[in-house]
Amino acid sequence: MEQDTISLTGGAKYKNYPFYGWVPKPLGIILLILLFIPILTVSGVYTANSGEMTSGLGIQSEHIQFVGFVTSIGMAAFSPFFYQLVCIRREKIMCIVGFSIMYLLSYVCAVTDSIFVLALCSLVMGFLRMELMMVNLFTLIRYAFGMEATRNITPGTEPDTEEGWDRLDAEKSKSMPIIYLFFMILGQVGTSLTAWLAYEYQWQDVYYYMMGMMLVAMLIVFLTMPYHSYSNRRFPITFRKFGNVAVFSAMMTCGIYVLVYGKTLDWFADSSIVRSVALTVFFAAVFIYMEWSNRSPYFRIGVFRLRSINMGIVLFLLLMVFNTSSMFVNVFTGIGMEIDNWQNAALGNWSILGYFIGAVIAIVLGSKGVKLKYLFGIGFFLIGMSALFMYFEVQTAGLYERMKYPVIIRSTGMMLIYSLTAVYANQRMPFKYLSTWICIMLSVRMVIGPGIGSALYSNVLQHRQQHYVTVFAKDIDRVDTQAAATYDQTAYGMRLQGRSETEAENMAAMSAKGKIQVQATLSAVKEMSGWTFYGCMLSMLFVLIYPYKKRKLSAWRD
């Protein structure tokens, strides 16, 4: 069935919507932009303070990684509702309710030591985060540019001609990089902010700071926005569809549990991994059955008949898997240079420059008619060059200042593929599939792709580390004069501190092993950088030879 069209005139009678008449337009634009900071930053866990959080709670780092993915699952689970919600036009009540709930959930996250509670709060916060982001974005577009963006995504208003679709696709190729640049810069600013707070204070203070930001946001909304009545007879989202949300969330959560904890729990040797795989298959079957049998589906299965959507999924998977190579910089600086989370986050700020360069390249070359496949090829080439840079740079005496170059190069390539994949997947796509595509896009690029990439890279890194430890250790014995001198010196120092002979020898052996471990890790990073380069080159070749065919309009008119 066609998706019901929501009335778009619900705020037309209000002048200066969504603000009071006394709020000048420049100030209103600034306030709407500033509201994105708490929206994009608030979360159940923060990557920048994960180290402090795991040590403070005495938990595994995989717990924090898992809960972070659950936040993204919540965002994806909201996506099929976004069209109905952005058409309601009640910015004030949505912001106050959304920020209030996330304020309470942030407090729970700050005081709990239960991973289950943390994950549940993160799921709800991801759901609300996506709701606030979409509502605020469409309100900003209308207020700042006088455009009713919902009219361009309403089912039944698609262009009727080839020229109309081409013109719409050309507009998206210019607007998408700008929108993605805006969100990614704000996201990086939020990451840097939380890293600074965790470094200067305690990890709980990040939550308290976010609670303060949400209180300020609610105060601004309350003082500057009037009450807008609800114009429709009934609310467009029913609780019946939240059954679909629960099944979708359970399916994705069980799947990402396997990817995150597989290495730690030795995969299928652990019963919880086996149960999670079985539950993933079960919930997937239930979800597909519910969508096929539902007359008003939450998720439109027919979207997979579109060639551009399937290729978009492949592109996002390849991008997010190879983008996991960003860990090479963190591993190298953490092991080889022993820098802290704050310095790592500061290094990550250079990605803002890469995002900007990528957006400029996408807009300039796109406006000159350069085909998307060449831009995709450039993106994979740049990610490969970032890995190649690490291959030659990784060494015992590395320089922190030089690590900004692979960050900039990789983020430039990522921005190209990240923004333009959405452009390609949207080509001549019937608007009724837009909400479903956003759900797929977020699921693949924020959960499935990074989950596969993290599992792949972490497992390979561990395997190659052990390989090189074995290789290097077999040559370290008393014959090696330098190693023997270091061992004797460490053992002698331990004995001077009052350690027994056995303890001194154990400490000396551990010290020698630690140096071997560092060298083994650097060698593993160098080897994996080379394989990443080859993988990116193969991906570049794939996107260049793949036949990009535009769908004929007759394929969906009936």
Phi, psi and omega in degrees: 000151178289145179292135180297137179272127181270143179298134182258007184261009185298343179234008185294327184283348181270121177284146180058032180301136007263012188262167169296161181294337183280350180279115178294149185300315178303320179293320179298319179297316179298317181296318179295322178293318181294332178296337180291335183297306176293329180296313183280340185267322185297139182196170177286325175221159181236125184302322186294333180249021182297322180297314179293325182290317180294321179288324180291324180266350182068042183238170179282151178294334178297330178298315181293319178298317180297313181296325176299319176294325180296324175301316178294325177298319177298321177296317179293323181294333178283331193309318179298347179264352196296324183295312180300323186284321182289343179274352182289325178064054175227069185301316186296307184294324179294318180293315182295315179295314181297313180293325180296314180295317180292332174298313180294318180293325177297322178294318178299317180297328182287332186252346184277154172239016180261124179293325179297314179297318179299317180292319180296316177298320180295321179299313180293320180294323176297320178300311181291325180299316179293321179298312181294322181296315181291316180298316181291324179295311182291329175292319179297317179299317180292316185288317185280321187246357180068022182253135173269089187296336180295335179293336180274359178231008181282124179305135181099351180252017180295153175300150182263347186237163177298319181295322180295318178293319179298321179293320178295319179295324178294322178295321179294325181295339177266323184280324183301312179300325180293315180297315180294322177299317180301310183291321184288326176293314179297322178297319179291323176298318178297319178297317179295322180296313180293327177295318179295318180296317180294327181286318184281329185234219178252162184295331178295332183295336176297317178294318181294323177295318178295325176297319176296319178298321180290326175296318177297318179297317178296321179296316179298315180297316182296322184278331188255346184243133177277169176284134177243127183286156179274122190271337183275163183285327181219155179290136188287344182251122181258156180293342179299325181285347179286347169295320176296321179298316181297317180293317178299314181295320179295318179299312182291322181294316178296321180295317182286335174301318180297316183291322184283315187264357184304311182294316183295321184263009179063041172051235190283002172286344180257136184293330181293327176293317178298315179297320181295320177297315180297318180292325177299313178296317181297309181294327176296317178295317178297318181296314180297318179298316181296322182284324179290324186269349184274131181284338176232079192292149174282327183227123184272106182298331182299348181297334181285355174281349182272123183299320182293327178294314181298321178291324177299321177297316180297316181297315179295322178298311180298316181299310186288331176293310181286335177291342175296344176297352175300339178296338180301319179295315181294319179295316182295314180289327180286319182275312185280331185242346178056049177266164185265180182296325181293318178293323176297318179294321177297323176295323179294340179295339177294343178295336178300318177297318178297319178300318181296315179298317179298318179295318179297316178299316181298316183289313184294309181291326177295321179291338178271005176084015178293133183292149183299326183298327178289324177291321175298318179299318178298320180299311179293327177297317181291321176297321176296321178295326176296317178294321179294323176300316180294327180301317182274339185272329184296118179199170184298320182255068179276163180248127180299321183297331182280348183287349177289334184292312176296329178295314181294314182297314181295316181292330175295311178296320179298316182299319179301309183287320184302312184278322186278339174297321176296323177296314181294316182296332181276356183299119177053034179271124175306137187297338180294341181267357188298313181299318179294321179296320179298321176299315178297314183301312180293322180297318184283313188276343182247345182235294187293308181300305178297327178296314177296316180298315180296316179297317182295308185292320181292321179292316179295319180299315179297318181297315182288329175300311180297324178299312183287331174299316179296318181295315184284326185291330184292341180262359181263104177212191183292343178290328178285106186297321181293314179296320180296320180294319179295318179298313181296322181293318179294316179298320179296317179297321178295321179294323177296333179278002177096008179286153176287170180299317180295315179297319181296318179292321178296316179297320178294320179295320179294322178296317178295320178295323180299319179293322177294321180298319178298313180296321179295320179295316179297321178294321179294319178297318179298315180295316181293328175298319178295316178294326176296320177300314179297320179297320178293323178293321176294321177295320177299316178298320180298312183290338179280328183263349180294134180281111179269103181251133177278140182290139176286143183297330182293345183289343181228358179293330180279000000 
